[in-house]
Coordinates of C-alpha atoms and ligand atoms in Angstrom, one line a residue:
M29 CA 102.2 86.9 122.5
K30 CA 105.5 85.7 121.2
A31 CA 106.0 86.1 117.5
L32 CA 108.4 84.4 115.1
V33 CA 109.4 86.0 111.8
V34 CA 111.0 83.7 109.3
G35 CA 113.5 85.3 107.0
G36 CA 116.4 87.7 107.0
G37 CA 115.9 90.5 104.5
G38 CA 114.4 94.0 104.4
R39 CA 110.9 92.8 104.3
E40 CA 111.4 90.7 107.4
H41 CA 113.1 93.7 109.1
A42 CA 110.0 95.7 108.4
L43 CA 107.7 92.9 109.7
A44 CA 109.7 92.4 112.9
W45 CA 109.7 96.2 113.4
G46 CA 105.9 96.3 112.9
L47 CA 105.3 93.4 115.2
A48 CA 107.7 94.8 117.9
R49 CA 105.5 97.9 118.0
S50 CA 102.4 95.9 118.8
P51 CA 101.1 96.2 122.4
S52 CA 100.0 92.5 122.2
V53 CA 103.5 91.3 121.4
T54 CA 105.9 90.5 124.3
Q55 CA 108.8 89.1 122.2
V56 CA 109.8 89.0 118.5
V57 CA 112.3 86.4 117.3
A58 CA 113.6 86.6 113.8
A59 CA 115.2 83.6 112.2
P60 CA 117.7 84.1 110.9
G61 CA 117.2 87.9 110.9
N62 CA 120.1 90.2 110.2
P63 CA 122.2 92.9 112.0
G64 CA 119.5 95.5 111.5
V65 CA 116.7 93.3 112.8
E66 CA 118.7 92.9 116.1
A67 CA 117.5 96.4 117.0
V68 CA 113.9 95.2 117.2
A69 CA 114.0 91.4 117.7
A70 CA 116.1 88.5 119.0
C71 CA 117.8 86.8 116.1
E72 CA 118.5 83.1 116.0
P73 CA 119.4 80.5 113.4
L74 CA 116.3 79.2 111.6
D75 CA 116.9 75.5 112.6
R76 CA 116.9 76.4 116.2
A77 CA 113.8 78.6 116.0
L78 CA 111.9 75.9 114.1
G79 CA 113.0 73.3 116.5
R80 CA 111.2 75.2 119.3
A81 CA 108.3 76.5 117.1
E82 CA 105.7 75.5 119.7
D83 CA 107.1 78.3 121.8
F84 CA 105.5 80.9 119.5
D85 CA 101.9 82.1 119.4
L86 CA 102.3 83.4 115.9
A87 CA 104.7 82.6 113.0
V88 CA 105.0 85.0 110.1
I89 CA 106.8 83.6 107.1
G90 CA 108.4 86.3 105.0
P91 CA 109.9 84.8 101.8
E92 CA 108.3 82.7 99.1
A93 CA 110.7 79.7 99.1
P94 CA 109.8 78.2 102.5
L95 CA 106.1 78.7 101.7
V96 CA 106.5 76.9 98.4
D97 CA 108.3 74.1 100.3
G98 CA 105.4 73.7 102.8
L99 CA 106.8 75.4 105.9
A100 CA 103.4 76.8 106.8
D101 CA 101.9 73.3 106.6
D102 CA 104.5 71.9 108.9
L103 CA 104.0 74.7 111.5
R104 CA 100.2 74.5 111.4
A105 CA 100.5 70.7 111.8
R106 CA 102.5 71.4 115.0
G107 CA 99.7 73.8 116.2
V108 CA 101.5 77.0 115.6
P109 CA 99.2 79.8 114.2
T110 CA 100.9 80.6 111.0
F111 CA 100.6 83.5 108.7
G112 CA 101.4 82.3 105.2
P113 CA 99.7 79.9 102.7
G114 CA 100.4 76.2 102.6
A115 CA 102.3 74.6 99.7
D116 CA 99.0 74.2 97.8
G117 CA 98.3 77.9 97.8
A118 CA 101.9 78.9 97.5
R119 CA 102.0 77.3 94.1
L120 CA 100.5 80.6 92.8
E121 CA 104.0 81.9 93.0
G122 CA 105.9 78.6 92.7
S123 CA 104.5 77.9 89.2
K124 CA 103.6 80.7 86.9
A125 CA 102.0 78.2 84.5
W126 CA 99.7 76.9 87.3
M127 CA 98.9 80.5 88.3
K128 CA 97.9 81.3 84.8
E129 CA 95.7 78.2 84.7
V130 CA 94.0 79.4 88.0
L131 CA 93.5 82.8 86.5
A132 CA 91.9 81.4 83.4
A133 CA 89.6 79.2 85.4
A134 CA 88.6 82.2 87.6
G135 CA 88.1 84.5 84.6
V136 CA 90.7 87.0 85.8
P137 CA 92.1 89.3 83.2
T138 CA 95.8 88.7 82.5
A139 CA 98.2 88.8 79.5
R140 CA 97.6 86.3 76.7
H141 CA 100.2 83.6 77.2
G142 CA 101.4 80.1 76.5
A143 CA 103.3 77.7 78.9
F144 CA 106.0 75.6 77.4
A145 CA 108.3 72.8 78.7
E146 CA 111.7 71.8 77.5
P147 CA 110.6 69.6 74.5
D148 CA 108.2 72.4 73.2
L149 CA 110.9 74.8 72.0
D150 CA 109.4 75.0 68.5
A151 CA 105.9 75.6 69.8
A152 CA 107.2 78.3 72.1
L153 CA 109.0 80.1 69.3
A154 CA 105.9 79.7 67.1
F155 CA 103.8 81.3 69.9
L156 CA 106.2 84.2 70.0
D157 CA 105.5 84.9 66.3
T158 CA 101.8 85.4 67.2
L159 CA 102.7 88.3 69.4
S160 CA 103.8 91.7 68.4
G161 CA 105.3 94.8 69.9
L162 CA 106.5 93.7 73.4
Y163 CA 107.5 90.2 74.2
V164 CA 107.7 88.7 77.7
V165 CA 109.4 85.5 78.7
K166 CA 109.3 84.2 82.3
T167 CA 110.6 81.2 84.2
D168 CA 107.8 79.0 85.5
G169 CA 109.6 78.5 88.9
L170 CA 111.1 80.9 91.4
A171 CA 113.9 83.1 90.3
A172 CA 114.1 85.9 93.0
G173 CA 112.4 88.4 90.7
K174 CA 115.0 88.0 88.0
G175 CA 113.5 85.4 85.7
V176 CA 111.5 87.8 83.5
V177 CA 112.6 89.3 80.2
V178 CA 110.5 92.1 78.7
T179 CA 111.8 93.1 75.3
E180 CA 110.7 94.8 72.0
S181 CA 113.2 92.5 70.2
V182 CA 111.7 89.2 69.1
A183 CA 115.3 87.9 68.6
E184 CA 116.1 88.6 72.2
A185 CA 112.8 86.9 73.3
R186 CA 113.7 83.9 71.2
D187 CA 117.2 83.7 72.8
A188 CA 115.6 83.9 76.2
V189 CA 113.2 81.1 75.4
R190 CA 116.1 78.9 74.2
H191 CA 118.2 79.9 77.2
Y192 CA 115.4 79.2 79.7
L193 CA 114.2 75.9 78.3
S194 CA 117.7 74.5 78.1
G195 CA 118.2 75.0 81.8
E196 CA 121.3 77.2 81.2
A197 CA 119.7 80.4 82.6
F198 CA 117.8 79.4 85.7
G199 CA 118.2 75.6 86.0
D200 CA 115.0 73.7 86.5
A201 CA 113.1 76.9 87.4
G202 CA 113.3 77.8 83.7
R203 CA 112.9 74.4 82.0
T204 CA 109.2 75.3 81.8
C205 CA 108.6 78.9 80.8
V206 CA 105.7 81.2 80.2
V207 CA 105.7 83.3 77.0
E208 CA 103.2 86.2 77.0
E209 CA 102.2 89.4 75.4
G210 CA 103.7 92.6 76.8
L211 CA 101.2 94.9 78.5
T212 CA 101.6 98.6 79.0
G213 CA 100.5 101.0 81.7
P214 CA 101.3 101.9 85.3
E215 CA 102.1 99.0 87.6
L216 CA 100.5 98.6 91.0
S217 CA 101.1 96.2 93.9
L218 CA 98.1 95.3 96.0
L219 CA 98.7 93.3 99.1
V220 CA 95.6 91.6 100.4
L221 CA 95.2 89.9 103.9
C222 CA 93.5 86.5 103.6
D223 CA 92.1 84.3 106.3
G224 CA 91.1 81.3 104.3
S225 CA 87.7 82.6 103.3
T226 CA 86.9 83.9 99.9
T227 CA 87.0 87.6 100.8
G228 CA 90.2 89.4 101.5
V229 CA 91.2 92.7 103.2
P230 CA 93.2 95.0 100.9
L231 CA 96.1 97.0 102.4
E232 CA 97.0 100.4 100.9
P233 CA 98.4 100.0 97.4
A234 CA 102.1 100.5 96.7
Q235 CA 104.2 101.0 93.7
D236 CA 107.5 99.2 93.1
F237 CA 110.4 100.0 90.8
K238 CA 111.6 96.8 89.2
R239 CA 114.3 97.9 86.8
V240 CA 117.8 98.6 88.1
G241 CA 118.3 101.9 86.4
D242 CA 116.7 105.4 86.4
G243 CA 113.8 105.8 83.9
D244 CA 113.0 102.1 84.2
T245 CA 116.1 101.0 82.3
G246 CA 118.4 98.0 82.6
P247 CA 117.5 94.5 83.9
N248 CA 114.7 93.5 86.3
T249 CA 115.6 93.2 89.9
G250 CA 113.8 92.2 93.1
G251 CA 112.8 95.9 93.4
M252 CA 114.8 99.1 93.7
G253 CA 112.3 101.2 95.7
A254 CA 108.7 101.7 96.5
Y255 CA 106.2 104.2 97.8
S256 CA 102.7 104.4 99.2
P257 CA 100.0 105.8 98.8
V258 CA 99.8 105.7 95.0
P259 CA 97.9 108.6 93.4
I260 CA 96.5 106.5 90.5
A261 CA 95.2 103.8 92.8
D262 CA 92.0 105.4 94.1
P263 CA 89.5 103.3 96.0
D264 CA 87.6 102.5 92.8
V265 CA 90.8 100.8 91.4
V266 CA 91.2 98.8 94.6
D267 CA 87.5 97.8 94.5
A268 CA 87.8 96.8 90.8
V269 CA 90.9 94.6 91.6
M270 CA 89.3 93.0 94.6
A271 CA 86.1 92.2 92.6
G272 CA 87.7 91.4 89.3
A273 CA 90.8 89.5 90.4
V274 CA 91.4 88.8 94.0
E275 CA 88.0 87.4 95.1
P276 CA 87.5 85.3 91.9
T277 CA 91.0 83.8 92.6
L278 CA 90.2 83.0 96.2
I279 CA 86.9 81.4 95.1
E280 CA 88.7 79.3 92.5
L281 CA 91.3 78.3 95.1
A282 CA 88.5 77.3 97.5
R283 CA 86.8 75.3 94.7
R284 CA 90.1 73.4 94.4
G285 CA 90.1 72.8 98.2
I286 CA 92.8 75.3 99.0
E287 CA 92.3 77.5 102.1
Y288 CA 94.6 80.5 101.6
R289 CA 95.9 82.2 104.7
G290 CA 98.4 85.0 104.7
V291 CA 99.0 87.7 102.2
L292 CA 98.1 87.5 98.5
Y293 CA 100.1 90.0 96.6
A294 CA 98.6 91.0 93.2
G295 CA 101.1 92.5 90.8
L296 CA 98.9 94.5 88.4
M297 CA 99.2 96.5 85.3
L298 CA 96.6 99.2 84.9
T299 CA 96.1 98.8 81.1
P300 CA 93.8 100.9 78.9
D301 CA 91.4 97.9 79.1
G302 CA 91.4 97.8 82.9
P303 CA 93.6 96.2 85.5
K304 CA 95.3 92.9 84.6
V305 CA 97.2 90.6 86.8
L306 CA 100.9 90.3 85.9
E307 CA 101.7 87.9 88.7
Y308 CA 100.6 86.7 92.1
N309 CA 103.0 86.4 94.9
V310 CA 102.2 84.6 98.1
R311 CA 104.0 86.9 100.6
F312 CA 104.5 90.6 101.3
G313 CA 106.3 92.4 98.5
D314 CA 109.8 93.4 99.0
P315 CA 110.3 96.4 99.1
E316 CA 106.5 97.2 99.1
C317 CA 106.2 95.8 102.7
Q318 CA 108.7 98.4 103.8
V319 CA 106.4 101.3 102.8
V320 CA 103.0 99.7 103.7
I321 CA 103.8 98.5 107.3
P322 CA 105.1 101.9 108.5
R323 CA 101.8 103.5 107.4
L324 CA 99.7 100.9 109.2
E325 CA 98.0 102.5 112.2
T326 CA 96.3 99.3 113.5
D327 CA 98.0 96.4 115.1
L328 CA 100.0 94.2 112.7
A329 CA 100.2 91.3 115.1
T330 CA 96.4 91.2 115.5
H331 CA 95.9 91.2 111.8
C332 CA 98.4 88.5 111.2
L333 CA 97.0 86.3 114.0
E334 CA 93.5 86.8 112.8
A335 CA 94.5 85.8 109.3
A336 CA 96.4 82.8 110.6
T337 CA 93.5 81.6 112.7
G338 CA 90.9 82.1 110.1
R339 CA 88.9 85.2 111.0
L340 CA 89.9 88.7 110.0
V341 CA 87.6 91.0 112.0
A342 CA 89.7 93.9 113.3
P343 CA 89.5 97.0 111.1
V344 CA 92.6 97.8 109.2
R345 CA 93.5 101.5 109.1
F346 CA 96.3 103.4 107.6
A347 CA 97.9 106.8 108.4
A348 CA 97.4 109.6 105.8
D349 CA 101.2 110.0 105.8
A350 CA 103.2 108.8 102.8
C351 CA 106.1 106.5 102.9
V352 CA 109.0 106.1 100.4
T353 CA 111.8 103.6 100.4
V354 CA 115.0 103.7 98.4
V355 CA 117.0 100.5 98.0
L356 CA 120.7 100.9 98.2
A357 CA 122.4 98.1 96.2
S358 CA 125.9 96.8 95.9
E359 CA 128.1 97.1 92.8
G360 CA 127.2 94.5 90.1
Y361 CA 123.6 94.0 91.3
P362 CA 121.5 92.3 89.9
S363 CA 123.8 90.0 87.9
S364 CA 126.9 89.7 90.1
P365 CA 126.7 91.7 93.3
R366 CA 130.0 92.3 95.2
T367 CA 129.8 91.8 98.9
G368 CA 132.0 92.6 101.9
D369 CA 132.2 96.4 101.4
P370 CA 132.1 98.4 104.7
V371 CA 129.0 100.6 105.1
D372 CA 129.5 104.2 106.2
G373 CA 127.1 106.8 107.4
L374 CA 124.4 104.5 108.7
A375 CA 124.0 106.1 112.1
E376 CA 123.9 109.6 110.6
A377 CA 121.1 108.6 108.2
E378 CA 119.1 106.8 110.9
A379 CA 119.2 109.9 113.2
L380 CA 117.2 112.0 110.7
D381 CA 113.6 112.7 111.5
G382 CA 111.1 110.2 110.1
V383 CA 113.8 107.9 108.7
T384 CA 114.1 104.1 109.3
V385 CA 116.7 102.0 107.6
F386 CA 115.7 98.4 107.1
H387 CA 118.6 96.0 106.5
A388 CA 118.2 93.8 103.4
G389 CA 121.7 92.3 103.0
T390 CA 124.2 93.2 105.7
A391 CA 126.6 91.3 107.9
R392 CA 128.6 92.2 111.0
V393 CA 132.3 92.4 110.6
P394 CA 133.7 89.4 112.5
G395 CA 135.4 90.7 115.6
G396 CA 134.5 94.3 114.6
P397 CA 132.4 96.8 116.6
A398 CA 128.7 96.2 117.0
D399 CA 127.6 99.1 114.9
R400 CA 129.8 98.3 111.9
V401 CA 128.3 96.3 109.0
V402 CA 129.4 95.3 105.6
T403 CA 127.4 94.6 102.5
A404 CA 126.3 90.9 102.3
G405 CA 123.9 90.8 99.3
G406 CA 122.7 92.6 96.2
R407 CA 120.1 94.7 97.9
V408 CA 121.8 96.0 101.0
L409 CA 119.7 98.7 102.8
D410 CA 116.1 100.0 102.4
V411 CA 116.3 103.7 103.3
T412 CA 112.7 104.4 104.3
A413 CA 111.0 107.7 105.3
V414 CA 107.6 108.9 106.2
G415 CA 106.3 112.4 105.7
P416 CA 103.0 114.3 105.2
T417 CA 103.2 113.9 101.4
V418 CA 105.0 111.7 99.0
A419 CA 107.3 114.6 98.1
A420 CA 108.2 115.2 101.8
A421 CA 108.8 111.5 102.4
R422 CA 110.9 111.2 99.2
A423 CA 113.0 114.2 100.1
R424 CA 113.8 112.7 103.6
A425 CA 114.6 109.3 102.1
Y426 CA 117.0 110.7 99.6
D427 CA 118.6 113.0 102.2
A428 CA 119.3 109.9 104.3
A429 CA 120.4 107.8 101.4
R430 CA 123.0 110.4 100.4
R431 CA 124.7 110.1 103.8
I432 CA 125.3 106.4 103.4
S433 CA 128.2 105.1 101.3
W434 CA 130.4 102.1 100.4
P435 CA 132.5 101.4 97.3
G436 CA 130.3 100.8 94.3
I437 CA 127.0 101.7 96.0
Q438 CA 124.2 102.2 93.5
Y439 CA 120.6 103.3 93.8
R440 CA 117.9 104.9 91.7
T441 CA 117.5 108.6 91.9
D442 CA 113.9 108.7 90.6
I443 CA 111.9 106.6 93.1
A444 CA 108.5 108.2 93.6
E445 CA 109.6 111.2 91.5
R446 CA 106.4 111.3 89.4
A447 CA 104.1 110.6 92.3
A448 CA 105.8 113.4 94.2
V449 CA 104.9 115.8 91.4
E450 CA 101.3 114.5 91.2
V451 CA 100.8 114.9 95.0
P452 CA 103.2 117.7 95.9
Ligands
LIG6 P1 106.5 89.3 87.4 O1 107.6 88.6 88.2 O2 105.7 88.4 86.6 O3 105.8 90.4 88.1 O4 107.4 90.2 86.4 C1 108.3 91.1 86.8 C2 108.1 92.4 86.1 O5 108.2 92.2 84.7 C3 106.7 93.1 86.3 O6 106.7 93.8 87.5 C4 106.6 93.9 85.1 O7 107.4 95.1 85.2 C5 107.3 93.1 84.0 N1 106.3 92.3 83.4 C6 105.8 91.1 83.7 N2 104.9 90.6 82.8 C7 104.7 91.6 82.0 C8 103.8 91.8 80.8 N3 103.0 90.8 80.4 N4 103.9 92.9 80.1 C9 104.8 93.9 80.5 N5 105.6 93.8 81.5 C10 105.6 92.7 82.3
LIG7 N1 108.8 93.8 94.8 C1 108.5 92.7 94.0 C2 108.3 91.5 94.8 O1 108.4 91.4 96.0 O2 108.2 90.4 94.1

């Protein structure tokens, strides 16, 4: 089959890489892709690929924005089997206020919250006063993982509410915001394949590192690293999340006439009172995808096609190997990333055993040699390694990361550190 991957970041590189390994796939096209993706797929502009969408037997949509905008609906209407929910289901990510309403209707545990629009500033501030300890303010709409403030300072939370509702911080995405109680506990990302029915097939859990700095300090980012498997996420935890969160949500969606096909990503906090949903995303996590796909032993293309066509039947199996990815980011990320810095050491890193470098934000130097890239985004490279244990995969990933450099490069040095100790 011919497969199309929509998107051009590290997640899409991992998806294209996984599809290219499939015996049932004859060609992978990524649109727009990126210089790293070119090693495993043909890259072409999105408009051109969408213009000939009927040429593909499977379309996999990577990022949330086109899903929220209804790209999966358009492609399905043209007869292209498409992995990704329609605009109706994608609203789970496109509107946090709506997502919370669905969770409430489905009886799914989540943080206590209120949703407030621009004229409700006083009500939002009054709601903040009913919380204590840890305050959370989120944009209702999409903000590339950056629209969340988690703070112990009520003054900072109040400022965030004012800033969001005025539209200064995130434009219209923030003019409605969700204010909620802070939860504590380890976080977990569970990606679940869905075929439009009310049961899903969970993939192996992963853990993501959201803050920019070591020790979970600094602002939230799109994700600075990830690993899988996760020692705390035993099969009982996965069963509890499927039964207590994912399946009730799929049932509630079905009750509203929404057939959800693609991946449902549950962002969870394992609180002392049990798992609670922090958020749903309607696509693979980035960078969680980069550590889950390399561990998949069964055929990614088959799973995506089955989800797209409404019948997940093939067993999903994972290798016992662990996988760790470390995100190399540019100077100034996440607030004001600098781009255009030449990347050194890539070939040396990629030559190491067990290492794959997924490109997240790179560009070719115009007129330069084919193997030269420059930074072209905040998150630049996802240095990914597999190994028999988390500790071994982590050591390989960091060995590779240290060989790569550009002016102002930054990355966390503690990705999967604790898990590596727990599962040495
Ligand atoms: P979200 O985009 O909703 O997942 O939020 C991004 C990150 O903010 C999460 O991964 C958590 O680290 C943090 N976060 C979100 N909601 C809460 C909450 N209610 N309590 C504590 N931390 C949270
Ligand atoms: N890694 C977090 C996300 O994909 O939203």
